[in-house]
PDB file of C-alpha atoms in Angstrom:
ATOM      1  CA  MET I 184     113.524  65.561 115.240  1.00 47.00           C
ATOM      2  CA  SER I 185     113.491  69.017 113.705  1.00 55.00           C
ATOM      3  CA  LEU I 186     112.964  69.685 110.057  1.00 58.00           C
ATOM      4  CA  ASP I 187     115.195  72.011 108.091  1.00 64.00           C
ATOM      5  CA  PRO I 188     113.525  75.030 106.521  1.00 71.00           C
ATOM      6  CA  ILE I 189     112.488  74.594 102.927  1.00 75.00           C
ATOM      7  CA  THR I 190     114.300  76.558 100.250  1.00 82.00           C
ATOM      8  CA  SER I 191     112.006  77.125  97.271  1.00 90.00           C
ATOM      9  CA  PHE I 192     112.714  78.161  93.707  1.00 93.00           C
ATOM     10  CA  ILE I 193     110.521  78.941  90.724  1.00 94.00           C
ATOM     11  CA  VAL I 194     112.012  78.245  87.304  1.00 95.00           C
ATOM     12  CA  ARG I 195     110.432  79.812  84.220  1.00 95.00           C
ATOM     13  CA  CYS I 196     111.636  79.277  80.672  1.00 93.00           C
ATOM     14  CA  GLN I 197     110.704  81.492  77.748  1.00 90.00           C
ATOM     15  CA  HIS I 198     111.499  80.747  74.122  1.00 86.00           C
ATOM     16  CA  VAL I 199     113.109  83.888  72.730  1.00 82.00           C
ATOM     17  CA  SER I 200     113.653  82.591  69.208  1.00 78.00           C
ATOM     18  CA  GLU I 201     111.890  79.558  67.784  1.00 72.00           C
ATOM     19  CA  GLU I 202     114.247  79.363  64.828  1.00 75.00           C
ATOM     20  CA  GLU I 203     117.386  79.147  66.979  1.00 74.00           C
ATOM     21  CA  SER I 204     115.783  77.398  70.004  1.00 76.00           C
ATOM     22  CA  HIS I 205     117.087  80.211  72.173  1.00 84.00           C
ATOM     23  CA  ILE I 206     115.568  80.407  75.654  1.00 88.00           C
ATOM     24  CA  LYS I 207     115.770  82.719  78.640  1.00 94.00           C
ATOM     25  CA  VAL I 208     115.514  81.191  82.095  1.00 95.00           C
ATOM     26  CA  LYS I 209     114.167  83.185  85.026  1.00 96.00           C
ATOM     27  CA  LEU I 210     115.025  81.759  88.442  1.00 96.00           C
ATOM     28  CA  THR I 211     113.177  83.155  91.460  1.00 95.00           C
ATOM     29  CA  HIS I 212     114.379  82.377  94.978  1.00 90.00           C
ATOM     30  CA  VAL I 213     111.062  82.416  96.840  1.00 90.00           C
ATOM     31  CA  GLN I 214     112.347  83.270 100.330  1.00 86.00           C
ATOM     32  CA  SER I 215     114.287  86.358  99.192  1.00 88.00           C
ATOM     33  CA  ASN I 216     112.055  87.163  96.192  1.00 92.00           C
ATOM     34  CA  GLN I 217     115.234  87.580  94.141  1.00 93.00           C
ATOM     35  CA  ASP I 218     115.107  87.040  90.362  1.00 96.00           C
ATOM     36  CA  LEU I 219     118.100  85.906  88.344  1.00 96.00           C
ATOM     37  CA  TYR I 220     118.259  85.357  84.585  1.00 96.00           C
ATOM     38  CA  PHE I 221     120.217  82.725  82.669  1.00 96.00           C
ATOM     39  CA  ASP I 222     120.674  81.745  79.025  1.00 93.00           C
ATOM     40  CA  GLN I 223     120.762  78.020  79.775  1.00 93.00           C
ATOM     41  CA  LEU I 224     118.705  75.815  82.062  1.00 93.00           C
ATOM     42  CA  ASP I 225     121.850  74.020  83.250  1.00 95.00           C
ATOM     43  CA  ASP I 226     123.277  77.319  84.522  1.00 96.00           C
ATOM     44  CA  ALA I 227     120.121  77.960  86.548  1.00 95.00           C
ATOM     45  CA  PHE I 228     120.296  74.502  88.129  1.00 95.00           C
ATOM     46  CA  GLU I 229     123.986  74.962  88.947  1.00 96.00           C
ATOM     47  CA  HIS I 230     123.083  78.194  90.730  1.00 93.00           C
ATOM     48  CA  ILE I 231     120.371  76.360  92.701  1.00 92.00           C
ATOM     49  CA  LYS I 232     122.941  73.738  93.748  1.00 92.00           C
ATOM     50  CA  LEU I 233     125.305  76.491  94.893  1.00 90.00           C
ATOM     51  CA  LEU I 234     122.646  78.224  97.004  1.00 85.00           C
ATOM     52  CA  VAL I 235     121.500  74.958  98.582  1.00 84.00           C
ATOM     53  CA  SER I 236     125.053  73.894  99.435  1.00 86.00           C
ATOM     54  CA  LYS I 237     125.729  77.304 101.044  1.00 81.00           C
ATOM     55  CA  HIS I 238     122.524  76.928 103.055  1.00 73.00           C
ATOM     56  CA  GLU I 239     123.531  73.430 104.211  1.00 71.00           C
ATOM     57  CA  ARG I 240     126.955  74.660 105.383  1.00 73.00           C
ATOM     58  CA  LYS I 241     125.340  77.346 107.556  1.00 68.00           C
ATOM     59  CA  GLU I 242     123.549  74.738 109.658  1.00 59.00           C
TER      60      GLU I 242
END
C-alpha cells in the first residue's frame, strides 16, 4: 500500500479592524511556498478544497 503525498497549508488570520471585525487571511501552500490572501476564512477554505480536488484528479 502506498501513501499519497501530503499537501500542507498554513492559514494565518490577522484582525485588520477591531471595530468592524475585519480580517485578512493569508494562505500558504507549503509545497510551492505560494501565498494567497483572502478577506474571508471561508474563501480560503474553498481554495484549499479546489487545490486538493485538483491534486486528487491528477492521481
